[in-house]
Every structure is written in C-alpha cells, then in structure tokens.
mmCIF file of C-alpha atoms and ligand atoms in Angstrom:
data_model
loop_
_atom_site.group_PDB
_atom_site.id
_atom_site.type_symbol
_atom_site.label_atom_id
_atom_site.label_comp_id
_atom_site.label_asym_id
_atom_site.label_seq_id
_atom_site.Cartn_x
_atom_site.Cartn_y
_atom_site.Cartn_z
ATOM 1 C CA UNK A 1244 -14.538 14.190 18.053
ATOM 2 C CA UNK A 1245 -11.798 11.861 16.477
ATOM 3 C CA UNK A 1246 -8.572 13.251 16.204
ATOM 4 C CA UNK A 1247 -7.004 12.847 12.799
ATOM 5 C CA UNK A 1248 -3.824 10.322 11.858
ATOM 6 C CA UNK A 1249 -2.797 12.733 8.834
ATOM 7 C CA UNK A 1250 -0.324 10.564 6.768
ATOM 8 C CA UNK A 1251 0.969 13.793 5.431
ATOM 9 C CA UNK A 1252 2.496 14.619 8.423
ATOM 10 C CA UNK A 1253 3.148 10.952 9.439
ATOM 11 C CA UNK A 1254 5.192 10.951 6.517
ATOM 12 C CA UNK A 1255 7.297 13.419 7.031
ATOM 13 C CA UNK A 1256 9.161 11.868 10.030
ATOM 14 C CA UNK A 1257 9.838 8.804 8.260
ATOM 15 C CA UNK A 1258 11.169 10.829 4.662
ATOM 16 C CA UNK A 1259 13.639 12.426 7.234
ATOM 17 C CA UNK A 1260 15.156 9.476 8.225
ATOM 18 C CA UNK A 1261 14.836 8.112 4.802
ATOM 19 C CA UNK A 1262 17.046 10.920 3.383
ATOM 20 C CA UNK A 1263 19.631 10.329 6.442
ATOM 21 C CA UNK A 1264 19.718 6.710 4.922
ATOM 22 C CA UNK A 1265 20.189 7.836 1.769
ATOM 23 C CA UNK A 1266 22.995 9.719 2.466
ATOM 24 C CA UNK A 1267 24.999 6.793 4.014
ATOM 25 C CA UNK A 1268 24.646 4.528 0.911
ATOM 26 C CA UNK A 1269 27.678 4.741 -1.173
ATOM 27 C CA UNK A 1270 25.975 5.599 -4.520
ATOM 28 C CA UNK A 1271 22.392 7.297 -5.029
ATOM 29 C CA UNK A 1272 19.646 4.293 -4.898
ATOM 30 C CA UNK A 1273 17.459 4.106 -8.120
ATOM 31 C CA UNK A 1274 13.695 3.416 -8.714
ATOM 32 C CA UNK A 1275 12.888 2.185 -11.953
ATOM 33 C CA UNK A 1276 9.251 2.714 -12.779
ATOM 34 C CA UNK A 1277 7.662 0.612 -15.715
ATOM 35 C CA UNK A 1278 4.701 2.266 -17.119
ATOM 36 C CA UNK A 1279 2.676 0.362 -19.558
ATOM 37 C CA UNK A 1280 0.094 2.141 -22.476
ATOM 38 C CA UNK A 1281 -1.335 5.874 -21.432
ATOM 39 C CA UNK A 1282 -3.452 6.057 -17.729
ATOM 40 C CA UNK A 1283 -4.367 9.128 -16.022
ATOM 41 C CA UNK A 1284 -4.546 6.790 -12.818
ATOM 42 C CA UNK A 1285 -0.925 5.701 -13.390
ATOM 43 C CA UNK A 1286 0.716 8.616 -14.649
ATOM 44 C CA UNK A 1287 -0.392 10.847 -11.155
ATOM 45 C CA UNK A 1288 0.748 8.170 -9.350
ATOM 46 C CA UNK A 1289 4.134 7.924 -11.633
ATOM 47 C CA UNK A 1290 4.517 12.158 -10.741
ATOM 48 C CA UNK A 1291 3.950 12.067 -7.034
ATOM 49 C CA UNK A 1292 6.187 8.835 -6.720
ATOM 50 C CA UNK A 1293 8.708 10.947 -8.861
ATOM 51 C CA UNK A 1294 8.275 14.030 -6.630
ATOM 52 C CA UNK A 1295 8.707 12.310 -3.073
ATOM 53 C CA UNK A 1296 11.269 10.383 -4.706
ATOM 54 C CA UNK A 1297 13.820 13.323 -5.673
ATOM 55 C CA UNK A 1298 12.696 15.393 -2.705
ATOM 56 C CA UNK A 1299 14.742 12.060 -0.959
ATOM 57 C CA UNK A 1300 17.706 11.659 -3.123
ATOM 58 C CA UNK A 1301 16.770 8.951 -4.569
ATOM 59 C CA UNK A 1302 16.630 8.567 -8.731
ATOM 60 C CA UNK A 1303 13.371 7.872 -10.394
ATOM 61 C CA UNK A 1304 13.840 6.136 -13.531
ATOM 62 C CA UNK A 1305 10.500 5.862 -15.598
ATOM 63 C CA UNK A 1306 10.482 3.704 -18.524
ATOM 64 C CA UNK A 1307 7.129 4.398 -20.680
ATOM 65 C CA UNK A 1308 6.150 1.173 -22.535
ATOM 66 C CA UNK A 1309 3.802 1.322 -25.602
ATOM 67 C CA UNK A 1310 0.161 0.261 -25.057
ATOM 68 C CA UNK A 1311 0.425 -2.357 -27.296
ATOM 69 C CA UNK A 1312 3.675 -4.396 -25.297
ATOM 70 C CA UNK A 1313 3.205 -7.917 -25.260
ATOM 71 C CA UNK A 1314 3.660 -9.852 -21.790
ATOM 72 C CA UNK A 1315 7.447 -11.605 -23.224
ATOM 73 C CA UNK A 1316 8.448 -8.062 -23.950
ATOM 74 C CA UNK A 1317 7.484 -6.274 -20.798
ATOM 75 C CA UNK A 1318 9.393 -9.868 -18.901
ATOM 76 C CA UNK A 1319 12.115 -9.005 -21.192
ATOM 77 C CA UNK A 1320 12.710 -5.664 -20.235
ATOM 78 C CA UNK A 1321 12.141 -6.727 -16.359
ATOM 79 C CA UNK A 1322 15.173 -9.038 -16.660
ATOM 80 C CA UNK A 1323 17.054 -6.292 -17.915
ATOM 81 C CA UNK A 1324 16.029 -4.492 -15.006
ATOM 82 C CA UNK A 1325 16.959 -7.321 -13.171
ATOM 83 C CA UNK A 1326 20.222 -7.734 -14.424
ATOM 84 C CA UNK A 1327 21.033 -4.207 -14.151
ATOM 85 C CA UNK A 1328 23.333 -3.743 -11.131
ATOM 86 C CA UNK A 1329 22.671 0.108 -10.375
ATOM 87 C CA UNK A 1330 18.823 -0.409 -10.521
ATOM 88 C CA UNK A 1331 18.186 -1.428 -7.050
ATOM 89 C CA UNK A 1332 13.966 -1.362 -7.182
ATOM 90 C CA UNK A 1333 11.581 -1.821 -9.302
ATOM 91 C CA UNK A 1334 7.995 -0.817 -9.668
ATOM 92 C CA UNK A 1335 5.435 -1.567 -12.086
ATOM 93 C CA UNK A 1336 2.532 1.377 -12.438
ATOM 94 C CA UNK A 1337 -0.809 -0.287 -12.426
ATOM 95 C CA UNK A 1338 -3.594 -0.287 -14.452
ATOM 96 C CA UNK A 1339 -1.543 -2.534 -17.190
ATOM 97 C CA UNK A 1340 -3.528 -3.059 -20.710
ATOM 98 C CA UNK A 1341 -5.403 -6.345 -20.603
ATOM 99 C CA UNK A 1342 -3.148 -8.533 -22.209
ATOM 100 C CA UNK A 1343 -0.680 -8.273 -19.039
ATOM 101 C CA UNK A 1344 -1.179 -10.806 -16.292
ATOM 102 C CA UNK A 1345 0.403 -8.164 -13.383
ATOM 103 C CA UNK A 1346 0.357 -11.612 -10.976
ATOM 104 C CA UNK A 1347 2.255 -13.228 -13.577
ATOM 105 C CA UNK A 1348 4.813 -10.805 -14.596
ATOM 106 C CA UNK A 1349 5.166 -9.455 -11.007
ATOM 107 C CA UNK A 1350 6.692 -12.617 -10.168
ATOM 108 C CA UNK A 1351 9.499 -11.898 -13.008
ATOM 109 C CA UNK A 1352 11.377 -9.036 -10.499
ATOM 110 C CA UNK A 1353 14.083 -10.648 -8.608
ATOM 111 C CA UNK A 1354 12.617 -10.407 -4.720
ATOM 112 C CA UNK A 1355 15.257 -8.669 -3.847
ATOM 113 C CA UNK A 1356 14.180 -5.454 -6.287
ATOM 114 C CA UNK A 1357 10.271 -6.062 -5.433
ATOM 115 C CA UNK A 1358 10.040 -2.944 -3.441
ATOM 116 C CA UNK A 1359 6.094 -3.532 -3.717
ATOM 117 C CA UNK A 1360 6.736 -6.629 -1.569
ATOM 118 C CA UNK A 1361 3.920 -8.150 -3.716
ATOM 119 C CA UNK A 1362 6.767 -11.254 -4.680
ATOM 120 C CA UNK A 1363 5.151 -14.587 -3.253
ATOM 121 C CA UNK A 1364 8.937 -15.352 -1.596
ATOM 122 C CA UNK A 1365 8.641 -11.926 0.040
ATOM 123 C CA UNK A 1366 4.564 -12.406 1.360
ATOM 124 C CA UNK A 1367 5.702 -15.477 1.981
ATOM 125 C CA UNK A 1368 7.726 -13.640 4.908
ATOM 126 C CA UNK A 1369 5.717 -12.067 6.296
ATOM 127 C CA UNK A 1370 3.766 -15.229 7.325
ATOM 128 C CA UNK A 1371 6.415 -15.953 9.524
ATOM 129 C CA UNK A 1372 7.122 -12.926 10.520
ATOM 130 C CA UNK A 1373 10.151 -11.985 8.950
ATOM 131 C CA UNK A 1374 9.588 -9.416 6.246
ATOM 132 C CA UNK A 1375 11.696 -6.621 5.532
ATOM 133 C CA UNK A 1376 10.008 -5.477 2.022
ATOM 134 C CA UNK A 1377 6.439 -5.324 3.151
ATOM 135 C CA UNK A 1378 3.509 -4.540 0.611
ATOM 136 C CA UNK A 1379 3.341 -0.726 1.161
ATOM 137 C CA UNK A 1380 -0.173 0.161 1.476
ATOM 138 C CA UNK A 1381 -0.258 -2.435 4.225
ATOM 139 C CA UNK A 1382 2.479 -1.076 5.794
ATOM 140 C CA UNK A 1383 1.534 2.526 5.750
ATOM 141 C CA UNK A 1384 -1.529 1.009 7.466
ATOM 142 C CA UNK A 1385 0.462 -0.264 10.134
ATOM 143 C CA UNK A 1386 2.528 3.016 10.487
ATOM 144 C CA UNK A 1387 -0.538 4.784 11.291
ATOM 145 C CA UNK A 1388 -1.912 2.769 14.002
ATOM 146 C CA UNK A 1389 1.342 2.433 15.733
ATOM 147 C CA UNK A 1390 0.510 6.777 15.422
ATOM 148 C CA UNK A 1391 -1.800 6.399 17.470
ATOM 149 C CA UNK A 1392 -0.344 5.161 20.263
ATOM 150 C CA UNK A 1393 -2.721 2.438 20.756
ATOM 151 C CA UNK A 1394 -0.951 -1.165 21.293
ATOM 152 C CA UNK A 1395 -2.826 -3.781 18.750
ATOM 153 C CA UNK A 1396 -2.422 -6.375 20.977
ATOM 154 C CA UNK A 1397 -5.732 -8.264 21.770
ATOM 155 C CA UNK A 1398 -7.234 -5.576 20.079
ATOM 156 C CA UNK A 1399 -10.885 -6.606 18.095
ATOM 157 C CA UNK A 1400 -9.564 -5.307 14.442
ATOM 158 C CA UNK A 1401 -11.810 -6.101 11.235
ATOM 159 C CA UNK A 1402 -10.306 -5.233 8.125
ATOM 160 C CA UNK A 1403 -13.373 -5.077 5.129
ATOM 161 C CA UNK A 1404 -11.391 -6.136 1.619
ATOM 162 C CA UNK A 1405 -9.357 -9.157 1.361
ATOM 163 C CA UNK A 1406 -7.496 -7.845 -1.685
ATOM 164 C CA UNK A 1407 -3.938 -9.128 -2.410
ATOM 165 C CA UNK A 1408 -2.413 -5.450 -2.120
ATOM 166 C CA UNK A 1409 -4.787 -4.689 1.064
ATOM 167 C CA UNK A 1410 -6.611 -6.995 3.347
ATOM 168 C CA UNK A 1411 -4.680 -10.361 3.312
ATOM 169 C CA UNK A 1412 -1.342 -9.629 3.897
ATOM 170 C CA UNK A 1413 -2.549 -7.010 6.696
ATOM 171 C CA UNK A 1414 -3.958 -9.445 8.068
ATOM 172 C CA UNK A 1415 -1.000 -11.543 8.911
ATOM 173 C CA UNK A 1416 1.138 -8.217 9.861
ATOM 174 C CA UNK A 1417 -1.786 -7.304 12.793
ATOM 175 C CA UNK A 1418 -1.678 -11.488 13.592
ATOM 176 C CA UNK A 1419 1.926 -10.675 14.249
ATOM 177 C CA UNK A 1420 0.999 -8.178 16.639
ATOM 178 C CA UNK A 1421 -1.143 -10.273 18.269
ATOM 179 C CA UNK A 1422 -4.403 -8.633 17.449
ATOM 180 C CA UNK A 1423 -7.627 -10.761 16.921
ATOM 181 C CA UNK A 1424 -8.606 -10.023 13.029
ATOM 182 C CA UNK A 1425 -11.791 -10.291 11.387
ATOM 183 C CA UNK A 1426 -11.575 -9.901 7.535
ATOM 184 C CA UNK A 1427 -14.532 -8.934 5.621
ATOM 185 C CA UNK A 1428 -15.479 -8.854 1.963
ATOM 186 C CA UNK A 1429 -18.479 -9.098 -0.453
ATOM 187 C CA UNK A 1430 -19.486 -12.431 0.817
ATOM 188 C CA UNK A 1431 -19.572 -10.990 4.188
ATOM 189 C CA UNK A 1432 -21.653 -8.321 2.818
ATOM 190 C CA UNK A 1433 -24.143 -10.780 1.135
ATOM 191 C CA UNK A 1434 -24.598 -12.594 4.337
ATOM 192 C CA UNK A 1435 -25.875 -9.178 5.866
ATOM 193 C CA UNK A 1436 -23.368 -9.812 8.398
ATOM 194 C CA UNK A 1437 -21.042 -6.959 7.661
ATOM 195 C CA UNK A 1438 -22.673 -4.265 10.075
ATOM 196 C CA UNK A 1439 -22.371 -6.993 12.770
ATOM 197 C CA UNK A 1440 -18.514 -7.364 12.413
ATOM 198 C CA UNK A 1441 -17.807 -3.826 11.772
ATOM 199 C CA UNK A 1442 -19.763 -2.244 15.100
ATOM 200 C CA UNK A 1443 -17.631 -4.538 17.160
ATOM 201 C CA UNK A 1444 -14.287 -3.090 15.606
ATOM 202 C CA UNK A 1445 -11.986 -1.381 18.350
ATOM 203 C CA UNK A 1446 -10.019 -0.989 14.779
ATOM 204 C CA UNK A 1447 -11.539 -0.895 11.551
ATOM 205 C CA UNK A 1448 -9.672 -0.978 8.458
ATOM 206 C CA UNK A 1449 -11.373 -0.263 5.219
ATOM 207 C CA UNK A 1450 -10.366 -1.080 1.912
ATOM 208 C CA UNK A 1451 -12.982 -1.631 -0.610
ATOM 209 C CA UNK A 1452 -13.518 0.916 -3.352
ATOM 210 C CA UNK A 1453 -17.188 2.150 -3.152
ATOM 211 C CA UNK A 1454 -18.283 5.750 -1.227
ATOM 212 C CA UNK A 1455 -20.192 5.255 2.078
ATOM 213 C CA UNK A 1456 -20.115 1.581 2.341
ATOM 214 C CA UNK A 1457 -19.747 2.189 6.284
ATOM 215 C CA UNK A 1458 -22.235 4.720 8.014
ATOM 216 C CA UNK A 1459 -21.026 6.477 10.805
ATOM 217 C CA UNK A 1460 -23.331 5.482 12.921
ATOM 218 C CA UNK A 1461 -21.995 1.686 12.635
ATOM 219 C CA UNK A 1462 -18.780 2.784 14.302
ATOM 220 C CA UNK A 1463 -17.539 1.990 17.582
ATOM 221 C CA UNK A 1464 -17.166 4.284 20.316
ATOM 222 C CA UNK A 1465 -13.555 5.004 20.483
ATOM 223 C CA UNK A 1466 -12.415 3.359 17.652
ATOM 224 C CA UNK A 1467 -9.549 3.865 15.582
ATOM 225 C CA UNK A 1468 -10.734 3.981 11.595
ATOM 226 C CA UNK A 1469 -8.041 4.075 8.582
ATOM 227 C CA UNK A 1470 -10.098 4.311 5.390
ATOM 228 C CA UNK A 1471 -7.986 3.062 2.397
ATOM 229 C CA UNK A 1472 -10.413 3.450 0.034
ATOM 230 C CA UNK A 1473 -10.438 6.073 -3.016
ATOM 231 C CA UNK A 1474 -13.538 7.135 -4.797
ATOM 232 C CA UNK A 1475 -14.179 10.239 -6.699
ATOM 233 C CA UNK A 1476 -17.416 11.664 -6.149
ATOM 234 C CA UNK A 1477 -18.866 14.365 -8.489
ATOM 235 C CA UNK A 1478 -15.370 15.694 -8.343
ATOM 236 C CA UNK A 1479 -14.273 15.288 -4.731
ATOM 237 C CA UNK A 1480 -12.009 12.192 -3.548
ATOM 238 C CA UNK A 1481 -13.659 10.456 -0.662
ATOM 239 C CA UNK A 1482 -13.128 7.352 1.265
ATOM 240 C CA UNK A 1483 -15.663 4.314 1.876
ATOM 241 C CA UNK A 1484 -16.199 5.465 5.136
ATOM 242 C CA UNK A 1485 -18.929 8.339 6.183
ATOM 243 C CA UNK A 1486 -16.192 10.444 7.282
ATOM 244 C CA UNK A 1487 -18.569 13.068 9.279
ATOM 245 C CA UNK A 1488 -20.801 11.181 10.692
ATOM 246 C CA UNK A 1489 -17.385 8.291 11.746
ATOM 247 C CA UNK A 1490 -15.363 11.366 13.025
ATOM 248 C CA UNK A 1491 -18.344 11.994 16.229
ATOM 249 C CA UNK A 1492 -17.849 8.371 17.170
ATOM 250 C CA UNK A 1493 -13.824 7.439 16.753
ATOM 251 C CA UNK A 1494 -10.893 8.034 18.444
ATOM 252 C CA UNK A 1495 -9.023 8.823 15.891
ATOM 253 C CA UNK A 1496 -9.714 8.579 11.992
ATOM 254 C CA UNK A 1497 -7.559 8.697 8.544
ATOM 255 C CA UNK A 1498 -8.643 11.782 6.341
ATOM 256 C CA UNK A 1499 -8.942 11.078 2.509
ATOM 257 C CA UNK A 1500 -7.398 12.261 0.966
ATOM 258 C CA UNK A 1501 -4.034 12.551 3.147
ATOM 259 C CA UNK A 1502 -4.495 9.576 5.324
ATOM 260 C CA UNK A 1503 -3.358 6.364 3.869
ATOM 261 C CA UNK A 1504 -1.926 7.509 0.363
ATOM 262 C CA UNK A 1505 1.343 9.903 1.370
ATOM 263 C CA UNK A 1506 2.207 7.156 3.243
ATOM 264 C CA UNK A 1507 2.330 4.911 0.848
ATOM 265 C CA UNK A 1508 4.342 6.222 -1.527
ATOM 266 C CA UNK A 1509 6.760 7.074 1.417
ATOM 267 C CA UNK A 1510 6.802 3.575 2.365
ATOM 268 C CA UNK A 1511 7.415 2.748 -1.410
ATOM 269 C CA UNK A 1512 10.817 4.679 -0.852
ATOM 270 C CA UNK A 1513 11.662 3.073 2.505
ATOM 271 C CA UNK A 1514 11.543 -0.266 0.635
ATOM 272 C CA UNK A 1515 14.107 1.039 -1.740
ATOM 273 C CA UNK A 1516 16.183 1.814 0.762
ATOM 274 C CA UNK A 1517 16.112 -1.278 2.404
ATOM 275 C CA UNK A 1518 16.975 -3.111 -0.894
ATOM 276 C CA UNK A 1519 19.744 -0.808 -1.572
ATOM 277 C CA UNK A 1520 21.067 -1.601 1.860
ATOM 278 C CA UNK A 1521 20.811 -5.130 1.241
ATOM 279 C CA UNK A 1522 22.252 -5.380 -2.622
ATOM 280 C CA UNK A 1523 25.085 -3.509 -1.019
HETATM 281 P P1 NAD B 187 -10.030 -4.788 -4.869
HETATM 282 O O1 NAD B 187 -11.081 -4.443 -5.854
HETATM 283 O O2 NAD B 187 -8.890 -5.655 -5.254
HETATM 284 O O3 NAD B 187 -10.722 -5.452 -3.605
HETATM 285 C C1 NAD B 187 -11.932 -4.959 -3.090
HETATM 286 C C2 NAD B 187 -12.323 -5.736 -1.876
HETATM 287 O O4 NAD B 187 -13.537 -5.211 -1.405
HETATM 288 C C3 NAD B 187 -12.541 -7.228 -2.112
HETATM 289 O O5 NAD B 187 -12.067 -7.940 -1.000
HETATM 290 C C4 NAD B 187 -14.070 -7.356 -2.175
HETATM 291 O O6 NAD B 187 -14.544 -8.621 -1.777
HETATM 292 C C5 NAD B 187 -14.465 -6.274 -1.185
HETATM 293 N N1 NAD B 187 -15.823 -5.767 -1.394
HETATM 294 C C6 NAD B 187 -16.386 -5.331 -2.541
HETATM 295 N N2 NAD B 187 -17.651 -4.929 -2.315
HETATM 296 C C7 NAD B 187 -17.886 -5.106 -0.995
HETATM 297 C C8 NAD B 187 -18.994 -4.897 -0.156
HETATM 298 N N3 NAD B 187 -20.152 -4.403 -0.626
HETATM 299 N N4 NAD B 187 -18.883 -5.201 1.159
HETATM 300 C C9 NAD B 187 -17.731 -5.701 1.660
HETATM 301 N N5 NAD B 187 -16.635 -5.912 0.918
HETATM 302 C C10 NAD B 187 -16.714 -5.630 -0.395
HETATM 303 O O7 NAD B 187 -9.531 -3.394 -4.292
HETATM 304 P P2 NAD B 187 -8.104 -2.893 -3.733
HETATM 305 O O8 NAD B 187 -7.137 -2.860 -4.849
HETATM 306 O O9 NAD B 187 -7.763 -3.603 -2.467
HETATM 307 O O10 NAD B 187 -8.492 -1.382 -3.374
HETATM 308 C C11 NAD B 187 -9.541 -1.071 -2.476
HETATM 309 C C12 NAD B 187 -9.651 0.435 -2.342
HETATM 310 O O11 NAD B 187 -8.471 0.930 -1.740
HETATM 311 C C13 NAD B 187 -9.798 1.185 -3.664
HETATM 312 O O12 NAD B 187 -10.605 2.323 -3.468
HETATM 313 C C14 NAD B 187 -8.387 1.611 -3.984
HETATM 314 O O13 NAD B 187 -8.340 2.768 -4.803
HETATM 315 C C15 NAD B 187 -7.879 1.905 -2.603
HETATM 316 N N6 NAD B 187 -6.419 1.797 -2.452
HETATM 317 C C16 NAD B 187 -5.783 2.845 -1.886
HETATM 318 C C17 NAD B 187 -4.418 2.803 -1.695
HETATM 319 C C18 NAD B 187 -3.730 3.970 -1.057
HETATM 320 O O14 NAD B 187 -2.521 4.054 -1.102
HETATM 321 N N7 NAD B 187 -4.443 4.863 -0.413
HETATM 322 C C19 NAD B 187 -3.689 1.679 -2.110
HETATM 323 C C20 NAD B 187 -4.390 0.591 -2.639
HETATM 324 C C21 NAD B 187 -5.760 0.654 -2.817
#
C-alpha cells in the first residue's frame, strides 16, 4: 500500500520558514490579486490564496475588475501595478472573460513581480537552470518528490499533459535533475501508446483534466504517482488517476484533494518572498 505525500502537511514546513522570511523583510510583502468578471473557480482560489496568505504575514491585495474590462484596461492597471513600489507580486486569477489573451497580458508584469513564473524571461530560466520564480504548480510538484526521499536522478519519469502551467516547464526542472522524461499528451493518447509509456513510469506525473484517465492497474510497482489533475465528480473532487486501485501498486501517491493544490498556493507565497527579497 502506497504511502501518501499529503501536500497539506508538506506545506506546512515550508509556510514556517516562509513566515521566518517574512519577518526579516523590512516592510510586510504584498500580493496583488487581479480578478477579472465573476468565477466561482477564481474567487475559491482568490479566498484560500487570501487565507494562506495572511496566516503568513503577507498582504493580499485583490483588485475585482468588471466582466466587461477590455485587454488595454486590464494592461493599464498592470502597469500601475508595475509601477507601484510597495506591490512586490502580482497574480492574475484565471478563468479571464474571452476577450483577454492571459499569454498576452501575462507578459505585461515586470518579471520581477511574476510570482506565477509564467513570464517567458523567467521560463526562459529555468532552461538553463537558473530560476528563482518557478511556475508554482510545477514546483509544488517538485517539492513533493524531493518528499519522498527518492533521488530523480536516472529515474524513468513520464509526465501526461504538456500544458504551459504543467507539463513543459516540469519537464525541464526534472531534466535538471537529471531524470530521463517522457511527456505525454492527447497525441500520445491517439497513438494508443499512452498505456505503454505510463506502465514503465518509476514516476508518473499526471496533469490532464479528465477522471480515471490512468487505471490502477497500469501503474508500476513501486512507483511514485502525483496526480495534478482536478475533476469534480457527481460532487466529489477527484484526480485523473484511479486512486484505489494506484494506491495497491505505488510507493507513494498524492491524495486529491490535498496533494498537489496546498502546495501550490504555498509555493505562490514563497515566490513572493523571493521577489520581495530581490526588489529590496
Ligand atoms: P490543459 O487543458 O492546459 O492541458 C491538458 C493536457 O492534457 C494537454 O497537454 C493535453 O494534450 C493533455 N490531454 C488531454 N486529453 C488527454 C488524453 N486523453 N490523454 C493524454 N493527454 C491528454 O490543462 P492544465 O491547465 O495543465 O490542467 C490539467 C489539470 O490539472 C486540470 O485538471 C487542472 O484543474 C489541474 N491543475 C491543478 C493544479 C493544482 O494546483 N492542483 C494547478 C494547475 C492545474
């Protein structure tokens, strides 16, 4: 039976020495949150970034934009942002209304306040290894492994979902570890070659969006298997992997929820503090 890499609890190391951080910056770091139209999606995510974020002294500023905000508007009020000496992060709360191009206005926050690390000058980093904002769901990815205890290098890892926020820039961050990575996707999938990739994953990273996309059974004796994805299923959240049938097989597995997501949001706030330390 796997043993589970609870990001809850992961968390919780890392928010402690957040908050000692925090408490050796000379003024209280803020977060300035840009939410765009009404979104039950982003406004949970807007409260627990809000909670974690005053449980670790930090301020969370959220500026609520009408639905109807054109794209010069919202780049307007980024400058602003920008410009804004005691704002030392900002975050913009996704889903955006359709007339926003989030790759295009992203690009508008200074990389030195892109505590997503989703800025092209701060991926660009991480391709050579030298990223200290790192996208966060990646990294929380990359927190839990090194839970584990197991060392990544020369490891087989497939990652399924080659998203922007996910699968490629994890990628490069387990390349830096030396780790031989596979990443899959829906092409993969309508090869019919997925099962064959994912059985031979010592690690097996899943980030995809849609329930029981990996059965149990394909999992590898003794692997280690972080499930990213979120689905809500007749009023449960669940992952994409068959977390019962996955938990008899692995070594050790991510719960959802509390696997990847706590961590997430914690590593949303480490970012912050890293900016603050630099701006300073
Ligand atoms: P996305 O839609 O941008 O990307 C989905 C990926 O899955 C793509 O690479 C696509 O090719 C691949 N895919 C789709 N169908 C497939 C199939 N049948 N077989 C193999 N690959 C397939 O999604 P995203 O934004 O990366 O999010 C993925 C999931 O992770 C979602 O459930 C999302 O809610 C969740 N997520 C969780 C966190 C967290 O903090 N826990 C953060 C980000 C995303």
């Amino acid at each position: 039976m796997a043993k589970l890499l609870e990001g809850k609890v992961i968390a919780e190391a890392i928010k402690e020495k957040i908050k000692q951080e925090v408490a050796l910056l000379k003024a209280r770091p803020v977060l300035a949150s840009i939410q765009v139209g009404e979104n039950a999606g982003a406004a949970s995510y807007v409260k627990s970034q809000a909670k974690v974020a005053e449980a670790l002294g930090i301020e969370y500023q959220l500026h609520k934009l009408s639905e109807d905000t054109h794209e010069a508007h919202l780049i307007d009020f980024i400058q602003k942002l920008n410009a804004n000496k005691s704002v030392n992060g900002i975050i913009i709360q996704m889903p955006l209304p359709q007339q926003i191009d989030y790759k295009k206005i992203s690009q508008y926050i200074l990389p030195e306040k892109d505590v997503e690390g989703m800025h092209p000058q701060n991926i660009g980093k991480i391709l050579f290894g030298k990223a200290k904002i790192l996208p966060c769901t990646p990294a929380a990815v990359m927190e839990l492994i090194s839970a584990s205890g197991v060392d990544l290098y020369g490891k087989e890892v497939v990652i399924v979902g080659h998203s922007e926020i996910v699968g490629k820039p994890l990628a490069l961050m387990l390349l830096e570890k030396f780790a031989t990575v596979t990443v899959c996707h829906i092409g993969t999938s309508k090869a019919g070659k997925l099962e064959e990739h994912v059985k031979k994953a010592e690690v097996l990273i899943v980030a995809v969006g849609k329930a029981g996309l990996i059965k149990g059974s394909l999992v590898k004796e003794g692997a280690i298997v972080i499930d990213v994805g979120i689905n809500r299923v007749a009023d449960k959240i669940v992952g994409d992997v068959e977390f019962e049938a996955a938990q008899l097989r692995a070594a050790f597995i991510t719960p959802v929820p509390g696997g990847v997501g706590p961590l997430t949001v914690t590593m949303l706030m480490r970012n912050l503090v890293e900016a603050a330390k630099a701006q300073s």
